[in-house]
Coordinates of C-alpha atoms and ligand atoms in Angstrom, one line a residue:
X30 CA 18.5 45.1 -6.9
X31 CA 15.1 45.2 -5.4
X32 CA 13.6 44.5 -1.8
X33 CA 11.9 41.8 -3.4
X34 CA 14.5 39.8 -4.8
X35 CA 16.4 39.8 -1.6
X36 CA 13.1 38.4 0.3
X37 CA 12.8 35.9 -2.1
X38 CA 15.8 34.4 -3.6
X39 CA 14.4 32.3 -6.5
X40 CA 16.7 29.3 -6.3
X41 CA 15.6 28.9 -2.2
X42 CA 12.4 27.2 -2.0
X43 CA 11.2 26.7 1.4
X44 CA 10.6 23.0 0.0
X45 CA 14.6 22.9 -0.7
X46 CA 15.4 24.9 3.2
X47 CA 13.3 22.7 5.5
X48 CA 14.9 19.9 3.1
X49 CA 18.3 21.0 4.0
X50 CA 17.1 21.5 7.8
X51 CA 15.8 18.0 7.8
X52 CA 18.2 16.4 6.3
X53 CA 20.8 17.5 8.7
X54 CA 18.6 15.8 11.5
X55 CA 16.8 12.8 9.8
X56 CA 18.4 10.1 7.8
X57 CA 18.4 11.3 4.2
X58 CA 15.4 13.9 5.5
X59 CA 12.1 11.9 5.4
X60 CA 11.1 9.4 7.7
X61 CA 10.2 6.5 4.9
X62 CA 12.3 6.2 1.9
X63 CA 9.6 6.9 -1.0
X64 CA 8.9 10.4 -0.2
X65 CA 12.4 11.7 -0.2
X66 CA 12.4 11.4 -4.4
X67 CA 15.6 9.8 -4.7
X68 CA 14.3 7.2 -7.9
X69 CA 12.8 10.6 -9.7
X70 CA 15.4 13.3 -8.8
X71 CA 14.4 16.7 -7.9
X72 CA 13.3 18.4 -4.3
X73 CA 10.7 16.6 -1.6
X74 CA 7.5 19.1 -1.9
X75 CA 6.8 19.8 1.8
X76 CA 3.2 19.7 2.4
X77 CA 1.7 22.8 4.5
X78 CA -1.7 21.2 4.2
X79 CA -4.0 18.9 2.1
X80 CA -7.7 19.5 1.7
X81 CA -9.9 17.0 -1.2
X82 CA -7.9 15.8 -3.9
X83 CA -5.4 18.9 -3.2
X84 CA -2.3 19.2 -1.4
X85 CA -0.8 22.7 -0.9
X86 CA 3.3 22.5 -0.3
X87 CA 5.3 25.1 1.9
X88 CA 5.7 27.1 -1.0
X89 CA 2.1 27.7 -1.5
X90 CA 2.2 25.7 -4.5
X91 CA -1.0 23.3 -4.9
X92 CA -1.3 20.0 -6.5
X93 CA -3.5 17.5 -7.4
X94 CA -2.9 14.1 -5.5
X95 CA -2.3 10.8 -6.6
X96 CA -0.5 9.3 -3.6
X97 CA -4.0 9.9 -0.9
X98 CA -1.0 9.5 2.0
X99 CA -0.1 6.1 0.1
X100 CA -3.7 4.5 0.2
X101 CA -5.7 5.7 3.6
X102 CA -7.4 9.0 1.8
X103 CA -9.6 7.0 0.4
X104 CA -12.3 9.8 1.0
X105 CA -10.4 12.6 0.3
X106 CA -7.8 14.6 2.6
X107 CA -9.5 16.5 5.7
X108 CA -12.9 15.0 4.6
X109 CA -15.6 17.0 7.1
X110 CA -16.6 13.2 9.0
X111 CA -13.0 12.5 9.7
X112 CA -12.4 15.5 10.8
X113 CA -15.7 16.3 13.0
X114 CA -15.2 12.5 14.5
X115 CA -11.4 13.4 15.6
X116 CA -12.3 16.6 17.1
X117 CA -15.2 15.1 18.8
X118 CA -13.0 12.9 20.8
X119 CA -10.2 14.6 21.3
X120 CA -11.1 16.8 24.7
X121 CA -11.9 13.5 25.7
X122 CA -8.0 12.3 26.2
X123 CA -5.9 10.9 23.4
X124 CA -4.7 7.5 25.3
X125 CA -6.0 5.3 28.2
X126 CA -3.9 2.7 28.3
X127 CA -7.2 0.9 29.0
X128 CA -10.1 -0.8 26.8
X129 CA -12.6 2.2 25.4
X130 CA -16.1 1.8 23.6
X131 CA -14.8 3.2 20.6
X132 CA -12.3 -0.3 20.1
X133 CA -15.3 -2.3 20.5
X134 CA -17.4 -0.2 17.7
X135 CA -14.5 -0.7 15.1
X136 CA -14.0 -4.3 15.8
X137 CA -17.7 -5.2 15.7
X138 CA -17.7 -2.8 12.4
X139 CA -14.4 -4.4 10.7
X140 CA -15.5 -8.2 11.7
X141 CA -18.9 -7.5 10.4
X142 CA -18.0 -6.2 6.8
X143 CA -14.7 -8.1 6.3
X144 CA -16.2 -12.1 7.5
X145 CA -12.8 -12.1 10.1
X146 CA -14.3 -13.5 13.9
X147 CA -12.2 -11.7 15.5
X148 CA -9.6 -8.5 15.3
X149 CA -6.9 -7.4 17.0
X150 CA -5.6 -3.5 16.3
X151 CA -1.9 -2.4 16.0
X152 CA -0.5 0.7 14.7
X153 CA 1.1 -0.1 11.5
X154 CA 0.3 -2.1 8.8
X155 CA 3.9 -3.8 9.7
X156 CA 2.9 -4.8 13.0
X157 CA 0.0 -6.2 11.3
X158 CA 2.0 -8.8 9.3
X159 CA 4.9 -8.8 11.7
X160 CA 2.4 -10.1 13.9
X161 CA -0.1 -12.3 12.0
X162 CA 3.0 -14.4 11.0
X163 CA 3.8 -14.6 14.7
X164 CA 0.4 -16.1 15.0
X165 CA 0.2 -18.3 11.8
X166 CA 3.9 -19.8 13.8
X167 CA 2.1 -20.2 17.2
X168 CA -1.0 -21.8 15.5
X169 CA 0.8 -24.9 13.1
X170 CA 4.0 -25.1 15.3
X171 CA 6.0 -24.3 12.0
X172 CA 8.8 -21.9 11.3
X173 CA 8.5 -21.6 7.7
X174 CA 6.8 -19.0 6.1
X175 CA 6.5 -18.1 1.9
X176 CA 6.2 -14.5 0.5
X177 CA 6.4 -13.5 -3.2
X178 CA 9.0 -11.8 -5.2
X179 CA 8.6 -7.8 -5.1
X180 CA 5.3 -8.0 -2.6
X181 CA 5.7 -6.0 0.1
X182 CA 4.2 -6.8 3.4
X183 CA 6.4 -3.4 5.6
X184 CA 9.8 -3.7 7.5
X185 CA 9.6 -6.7 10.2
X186 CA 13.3 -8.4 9.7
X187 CA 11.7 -12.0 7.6
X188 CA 9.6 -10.0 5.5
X189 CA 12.7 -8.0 4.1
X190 CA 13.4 -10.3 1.4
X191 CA 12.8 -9.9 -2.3
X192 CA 10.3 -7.3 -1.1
X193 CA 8.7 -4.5 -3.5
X194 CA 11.3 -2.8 -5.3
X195 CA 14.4 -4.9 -3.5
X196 CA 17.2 -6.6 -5.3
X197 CA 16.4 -9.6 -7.6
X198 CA 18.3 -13.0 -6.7
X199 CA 18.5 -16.3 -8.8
X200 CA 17.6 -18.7 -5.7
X201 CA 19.7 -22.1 -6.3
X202 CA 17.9 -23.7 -3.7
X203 CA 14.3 -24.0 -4.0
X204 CA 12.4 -20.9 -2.0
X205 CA 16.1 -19.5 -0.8
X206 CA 16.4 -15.9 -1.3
X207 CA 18.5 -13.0 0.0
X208 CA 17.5 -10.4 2.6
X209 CA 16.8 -7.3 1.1
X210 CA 18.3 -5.0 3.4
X211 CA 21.2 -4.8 5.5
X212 CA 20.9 -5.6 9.1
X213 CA 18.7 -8.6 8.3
X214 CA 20.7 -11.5 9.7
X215 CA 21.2 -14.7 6.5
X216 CA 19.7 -16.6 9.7
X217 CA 16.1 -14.8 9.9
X218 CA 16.0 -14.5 5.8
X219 CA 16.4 -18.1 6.0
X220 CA 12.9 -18.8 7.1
X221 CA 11.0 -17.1 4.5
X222 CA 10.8 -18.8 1.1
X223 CA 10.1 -17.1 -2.0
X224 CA 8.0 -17.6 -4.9
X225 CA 6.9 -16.3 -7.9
X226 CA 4.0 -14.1 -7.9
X227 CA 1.5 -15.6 -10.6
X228 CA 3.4 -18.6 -10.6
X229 CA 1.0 -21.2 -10.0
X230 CA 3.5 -24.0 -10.6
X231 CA 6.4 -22.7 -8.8
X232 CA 3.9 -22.3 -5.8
X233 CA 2.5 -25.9 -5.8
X234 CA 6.2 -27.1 -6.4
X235 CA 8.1 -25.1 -3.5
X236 CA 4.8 -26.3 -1.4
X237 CA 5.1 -30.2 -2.6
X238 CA 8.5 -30.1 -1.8
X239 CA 8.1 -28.0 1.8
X240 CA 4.8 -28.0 2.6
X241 CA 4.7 -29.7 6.2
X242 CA 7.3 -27.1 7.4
X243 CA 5.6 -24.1 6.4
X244 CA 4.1 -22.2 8.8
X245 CA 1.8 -19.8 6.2
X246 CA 1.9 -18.2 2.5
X247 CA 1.5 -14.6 2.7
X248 CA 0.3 -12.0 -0.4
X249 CA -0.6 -9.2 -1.5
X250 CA -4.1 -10.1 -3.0
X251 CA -3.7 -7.5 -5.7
X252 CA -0.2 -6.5 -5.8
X253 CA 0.3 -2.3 -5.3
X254 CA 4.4 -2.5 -4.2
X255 CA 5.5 -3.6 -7.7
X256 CA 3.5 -1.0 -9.2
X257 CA 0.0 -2.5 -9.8
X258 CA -0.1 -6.5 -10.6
X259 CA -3.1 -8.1 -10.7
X260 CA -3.3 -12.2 -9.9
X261 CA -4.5 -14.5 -12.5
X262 CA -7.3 -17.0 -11.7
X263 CA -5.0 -20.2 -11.7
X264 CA -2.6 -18.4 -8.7
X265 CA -5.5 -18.2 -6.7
X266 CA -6.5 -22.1 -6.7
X267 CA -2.7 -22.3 -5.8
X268 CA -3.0 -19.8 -2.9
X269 CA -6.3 -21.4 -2.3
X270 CA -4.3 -25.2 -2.3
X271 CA -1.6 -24.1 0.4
X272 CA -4.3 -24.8 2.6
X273 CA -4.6 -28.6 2.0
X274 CA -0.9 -28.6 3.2
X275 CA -1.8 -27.1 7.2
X276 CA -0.7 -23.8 5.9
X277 CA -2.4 -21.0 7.0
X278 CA -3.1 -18.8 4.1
X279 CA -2.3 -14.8 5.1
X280 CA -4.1 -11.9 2.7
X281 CA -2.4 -8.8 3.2
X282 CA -5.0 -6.5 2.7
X283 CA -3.1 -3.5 4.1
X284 CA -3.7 -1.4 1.0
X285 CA -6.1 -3.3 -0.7
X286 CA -8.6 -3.2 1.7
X287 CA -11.5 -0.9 1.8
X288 CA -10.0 0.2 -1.1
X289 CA -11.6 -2.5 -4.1
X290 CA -14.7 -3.1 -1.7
X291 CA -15.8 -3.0 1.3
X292 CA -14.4 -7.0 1.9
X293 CA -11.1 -5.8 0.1
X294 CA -9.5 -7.5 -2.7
X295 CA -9.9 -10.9 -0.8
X296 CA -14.0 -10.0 -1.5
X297 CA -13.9 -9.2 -4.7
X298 CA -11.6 -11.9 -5.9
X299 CA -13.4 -14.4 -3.7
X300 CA -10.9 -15.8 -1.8
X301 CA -10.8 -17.5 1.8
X302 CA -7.8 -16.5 3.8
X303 CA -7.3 -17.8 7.2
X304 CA -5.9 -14.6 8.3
X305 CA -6.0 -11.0 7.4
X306 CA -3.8 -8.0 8.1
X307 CA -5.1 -4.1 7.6
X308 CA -4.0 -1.0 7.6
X309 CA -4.0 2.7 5.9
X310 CA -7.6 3.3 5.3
X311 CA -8.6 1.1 8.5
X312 CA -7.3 4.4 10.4
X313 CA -8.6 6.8 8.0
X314 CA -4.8 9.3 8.1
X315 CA -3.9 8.1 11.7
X316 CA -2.4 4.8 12.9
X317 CA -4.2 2.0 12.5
X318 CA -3.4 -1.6 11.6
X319 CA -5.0 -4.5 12.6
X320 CA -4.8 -8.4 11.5
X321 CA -8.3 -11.0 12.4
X322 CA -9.6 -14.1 11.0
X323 CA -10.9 -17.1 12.6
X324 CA -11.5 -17.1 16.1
X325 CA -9.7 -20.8 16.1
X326 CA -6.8 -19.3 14.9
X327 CA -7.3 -15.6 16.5
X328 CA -7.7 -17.4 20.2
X329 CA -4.3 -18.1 20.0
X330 CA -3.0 -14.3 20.5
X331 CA -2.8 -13.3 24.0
X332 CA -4.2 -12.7 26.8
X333 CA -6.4 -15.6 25.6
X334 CA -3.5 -17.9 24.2
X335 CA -0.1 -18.4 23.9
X336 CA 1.3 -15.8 21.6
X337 CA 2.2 -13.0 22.3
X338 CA 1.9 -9.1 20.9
X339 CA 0.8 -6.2 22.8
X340 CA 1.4 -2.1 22.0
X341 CA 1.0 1.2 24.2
X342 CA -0.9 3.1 21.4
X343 CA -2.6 -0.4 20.1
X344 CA -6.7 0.8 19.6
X345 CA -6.0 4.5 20.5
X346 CA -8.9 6.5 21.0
X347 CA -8.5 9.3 18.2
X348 CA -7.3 6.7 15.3
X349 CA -10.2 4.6 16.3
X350 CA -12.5 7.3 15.9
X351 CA -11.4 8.1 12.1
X352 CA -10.8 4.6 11.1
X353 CA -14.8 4.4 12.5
X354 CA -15.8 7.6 10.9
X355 CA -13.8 6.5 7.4
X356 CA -15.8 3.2 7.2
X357 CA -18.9 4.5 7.9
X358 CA -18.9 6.7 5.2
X359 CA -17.6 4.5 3.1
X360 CA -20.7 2.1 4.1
X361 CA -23.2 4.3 3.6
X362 CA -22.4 5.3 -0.2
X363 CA -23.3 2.4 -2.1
X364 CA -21.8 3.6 -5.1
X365 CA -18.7 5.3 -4.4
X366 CA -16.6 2.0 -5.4
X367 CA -18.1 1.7 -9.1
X368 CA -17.4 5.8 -9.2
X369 CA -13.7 5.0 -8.1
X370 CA -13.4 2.4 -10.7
X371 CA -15.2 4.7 -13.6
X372 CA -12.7 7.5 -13.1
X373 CA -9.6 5.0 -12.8
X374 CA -11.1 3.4 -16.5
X375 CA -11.6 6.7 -17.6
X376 CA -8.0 7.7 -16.1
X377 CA -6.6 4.6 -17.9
X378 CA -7.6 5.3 -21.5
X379 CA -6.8 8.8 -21.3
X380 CA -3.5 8.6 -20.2
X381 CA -3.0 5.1 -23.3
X382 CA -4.1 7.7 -26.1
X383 CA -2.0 10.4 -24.5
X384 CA 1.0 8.4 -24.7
X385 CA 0.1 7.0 -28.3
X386 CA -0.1 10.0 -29.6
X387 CA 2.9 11.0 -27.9
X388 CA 4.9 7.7 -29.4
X389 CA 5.7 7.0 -25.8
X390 CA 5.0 3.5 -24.8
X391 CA 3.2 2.0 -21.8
X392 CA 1.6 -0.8 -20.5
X393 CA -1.3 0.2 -17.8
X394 CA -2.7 -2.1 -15.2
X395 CA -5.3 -1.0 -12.9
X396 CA -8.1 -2.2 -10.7
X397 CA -10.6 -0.2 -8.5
X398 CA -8.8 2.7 -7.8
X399 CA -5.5 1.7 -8.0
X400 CA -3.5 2.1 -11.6
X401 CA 0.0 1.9 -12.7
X402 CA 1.3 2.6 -16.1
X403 CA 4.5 1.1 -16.6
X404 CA 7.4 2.9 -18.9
X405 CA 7.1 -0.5 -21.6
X406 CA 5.8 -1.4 -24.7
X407 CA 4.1 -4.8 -24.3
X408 CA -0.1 -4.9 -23.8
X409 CA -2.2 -3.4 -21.7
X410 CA -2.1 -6.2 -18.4
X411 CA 0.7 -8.6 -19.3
X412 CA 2.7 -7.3 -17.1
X413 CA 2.3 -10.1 -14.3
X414 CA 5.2 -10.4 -12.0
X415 CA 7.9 -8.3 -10.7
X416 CA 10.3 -9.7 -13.1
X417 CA 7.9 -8.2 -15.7
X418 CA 7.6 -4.6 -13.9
X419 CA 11.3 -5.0 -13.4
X420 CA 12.0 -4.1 -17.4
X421 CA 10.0 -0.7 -17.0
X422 CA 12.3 2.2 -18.3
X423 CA 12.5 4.1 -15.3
X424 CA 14.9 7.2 -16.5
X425 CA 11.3 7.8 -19.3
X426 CA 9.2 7.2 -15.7
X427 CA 11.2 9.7 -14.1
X428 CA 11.0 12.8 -16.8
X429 CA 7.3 11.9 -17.3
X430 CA 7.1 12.4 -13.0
X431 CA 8.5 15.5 -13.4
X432 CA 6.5 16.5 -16.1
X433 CA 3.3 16.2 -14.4
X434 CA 4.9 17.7 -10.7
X435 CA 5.9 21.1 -13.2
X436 CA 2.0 20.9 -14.3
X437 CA 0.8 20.8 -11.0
X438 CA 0.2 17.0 -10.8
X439 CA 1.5 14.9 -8.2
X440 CA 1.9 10.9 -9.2
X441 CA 4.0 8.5 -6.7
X442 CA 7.9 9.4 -7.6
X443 CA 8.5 5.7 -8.1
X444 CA 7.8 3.6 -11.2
X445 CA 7.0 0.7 -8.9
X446 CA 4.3 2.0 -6.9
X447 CA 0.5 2.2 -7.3
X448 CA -1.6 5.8 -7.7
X449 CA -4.8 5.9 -5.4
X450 CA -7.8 7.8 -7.0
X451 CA -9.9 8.9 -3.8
X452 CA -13.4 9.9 -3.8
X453 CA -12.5 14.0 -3.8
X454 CA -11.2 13.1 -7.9
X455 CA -14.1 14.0 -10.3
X456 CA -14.4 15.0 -13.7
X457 CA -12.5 18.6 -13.0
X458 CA -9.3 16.6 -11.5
X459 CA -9.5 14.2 -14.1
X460 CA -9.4 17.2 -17.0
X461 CA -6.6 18.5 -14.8
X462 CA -4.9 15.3 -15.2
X463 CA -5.1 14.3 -18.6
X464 CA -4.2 17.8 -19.8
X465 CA -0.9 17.6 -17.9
X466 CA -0.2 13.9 -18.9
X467 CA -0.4 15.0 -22.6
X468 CA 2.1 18.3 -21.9
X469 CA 4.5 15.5 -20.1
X470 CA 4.2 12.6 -22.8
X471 CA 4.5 15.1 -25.5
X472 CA 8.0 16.5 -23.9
X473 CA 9.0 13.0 -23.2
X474 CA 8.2 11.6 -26.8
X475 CA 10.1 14.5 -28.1
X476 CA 13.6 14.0 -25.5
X477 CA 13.4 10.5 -27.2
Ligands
PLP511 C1 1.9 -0.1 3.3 C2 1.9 -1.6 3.4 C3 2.4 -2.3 4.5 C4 3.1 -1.6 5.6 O1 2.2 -0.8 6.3 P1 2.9 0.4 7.2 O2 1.7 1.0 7.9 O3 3.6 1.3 6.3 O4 3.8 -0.3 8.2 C5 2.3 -3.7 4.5 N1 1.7 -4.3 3.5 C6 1.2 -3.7 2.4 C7 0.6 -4.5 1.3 C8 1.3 -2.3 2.3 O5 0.9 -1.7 1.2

């Protein structure tokens, strides 16, 4: 027996330890659900540091990142204006409790490139849409609010229902649906219809039969908690009709926006909400959320009207100055969007001929730099609602995930769940990827 083997016992990862350690102290050791691997198998990589496209785990280990902290690393992890902005103001306290200059520069910067009169910043995209629905309540004097099947808008009690990867119910009433999560009183899931995502008709039917009692309609412009779904033309004029009805029409633009353009996927799809939430890259890796839209509308939150919503950390002083530092970088390169989408396309047909060559069969949609390739054999982009992600063969997800983790590649461990291509992924990474992709198709073509 050598020295060595007893300072290193191969089966102890420090991954696996501070897994054990946490799990003794957190629920199920992670605090949010995704990360603790549960729908792919296998041992949490704890992450010692991330730098670029690169994360480096507590073993030492380094992979190539997919996830971007689920959306904000747009730019790449510990990108040099982030990180120069933060430590420029932190001697200079890290919370007031008062206004600051830098809230101002962020909403003026935000209102400018989005259309939205007026913001207001949280700290969480959930608080953003916890609290635009508030609003949208205040505003019409309605209680009523509609969501979609498998869109997922975080964890406020009325939005847990039929959200991203939840159970499936066959409503028998018209909108009716079942929380999806315990705690959630029948009584609060009661107030949020559900429809169809890419539905048109089910969406002008629940709104012909409800409309006068619903407060607003609220989406996921492109959908990223279902895996990737992307909305066809005729669900927007339906969105866009919800509006004829008093209806105030909520975009939830937490991961979407800054992420297909600078005005989001609400921009680039050229739609008109009446209210917007944000969040992830709005805060550039710290906590940011924020929800703004017509001052009419925004007038109504308090001090200056009648709803309320308030938070201790709301516009803190170092998230402002990376969620600043984040879009301004992201303003002043022009191109970076079309270079996002070119190595997501390029991403997209390596990974189809990978997996035909493989006789492994997926169905891939992606937009900007978002992409999901769904275990299924049906084309490219038919796959348009979460019933549709729903029949993805998750056990063939799951080995392929694994496949590309052992290769040094690390997608989202969940079928349903977008991959983020940030602006640190260029033509080296994308060698890196496609090399491992094959390696993991090839051993899952041959399991089959
Ligand atoms: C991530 C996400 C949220 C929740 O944001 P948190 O910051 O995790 O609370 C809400 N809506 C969408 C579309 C998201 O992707």
């Amino acid at each position: 027996m050598t020295t060595d083997l007893l300072a290193a016992p191969a089966a102890t990862t420090r991954s696996e330890a501070l897994f054990a350690r946490a799990r003794a102290v957190t629920p199920g050791g992670v605090n949010s659900p995704v990360r603790a691997f549960r729908s792919v198998g296998g041992t949490p990589r704890f992450i010692a540091k991330a730098d670029g496209a690169y994360l480096t785990d507590a073993d030492g280990t380094r992979y190539l990142d997919y996830i971007g902290s689920w959306g904000p690393m747009i730019l790449g992890h510990n990108h040099p204006a982030v990180r120069e902005a933060v430590a420029e103001a932190l001697p200079l306290g890290t919370s007031y409790g008062a206004p600051s200059e830098r809230e101002v520069l962020l909403a003026e910067l935000v209102t400018r490139l989005t259309g939205a009169e007026r913001v207001r910043f949280v700290s969480s995209g959930t608080e953003a849409t916890m609290s635009a629905l508030r609003l949208a309540r205040g505003f019409t004097g309605r209680k009523y609010t509609v969501k979609f099947r498998g869109n997922y808008h975080g964890h406020a009690d009325g939005l847990l229902v039929e959200a991203g990867s939840g159970l499936l119910t066959n409503a028998d009433t018209l909108g009716a649906a079942a929380p999806s999560s315990a705690g959630v009183p029948e009584d609060y899931a009661r107030l949020t219809l559900v429809s169809e995502y890419n539905d048109p008709a089910a969406l002008d039917a629940l709104m012909a039969a409800r409309g006068d009692e619903i407060a607003a309609v609220i989406f996921e412009p492109v959908v990223g908690n279902a895996g990737v779904l992307i909305p066809t033309p005729d669900f927007l004029a339906a969105l866009h009709r919800v509006k004829d009805r008093g209806a105030l029409l909520i975009a939830d633009e937490v991961m979407t926006g800054f992420r297909l353009s600078l005005r989001g996927a609400t921009g680039l799809l050229g739609l008109e909400p009446d209210l917007t939430c944000w969040g992830k890259i709005i805060g550039g890796g710290l906590p940011v959320g924020a929800y703004g839209g017509r001052a009419e509308v925004m007038d109504f939150v308090s001090p200056q009207g009648p709803v309320y919503q308030a938070g201790t950390l709301s516009g803190n002083p170092l998230a402002m100055a990376a969620g600043l530092a984040t879009l301004k970088t992201l303003e002043a390169d022009p191109g970076l969007y079309a270079r996002l989408d070119a190595y997501t396309a390029a991403l997209a047909g390596g990974l189809r001929a990978a997996a035909q060559e493989a006789g492994v069969a997926i169905s891939i949609n992606h937009v900007g730099s978002m992409l999901t390739a769904f275990h299924q054999g049906v084309p490219d982009g038919s796959i348009r609602t979460y019933t549709d992600a729903a029949r993805s063969d998750t056990a063939a997800f799951a080995h392929w995930f694994q496949g590309l983790l052992a290769r040094g590649v690390y997608w989202a461990p969940s079928q349903f769940e977008s991959i983020f291509v940030s602006a640190a992924h260029g033509d080296e990474e994308l060698g890196l990827t496609l090399e491992a992709a094959q390696a993991a198709y090839a051993s899952l073509g041959a399991s089959a």
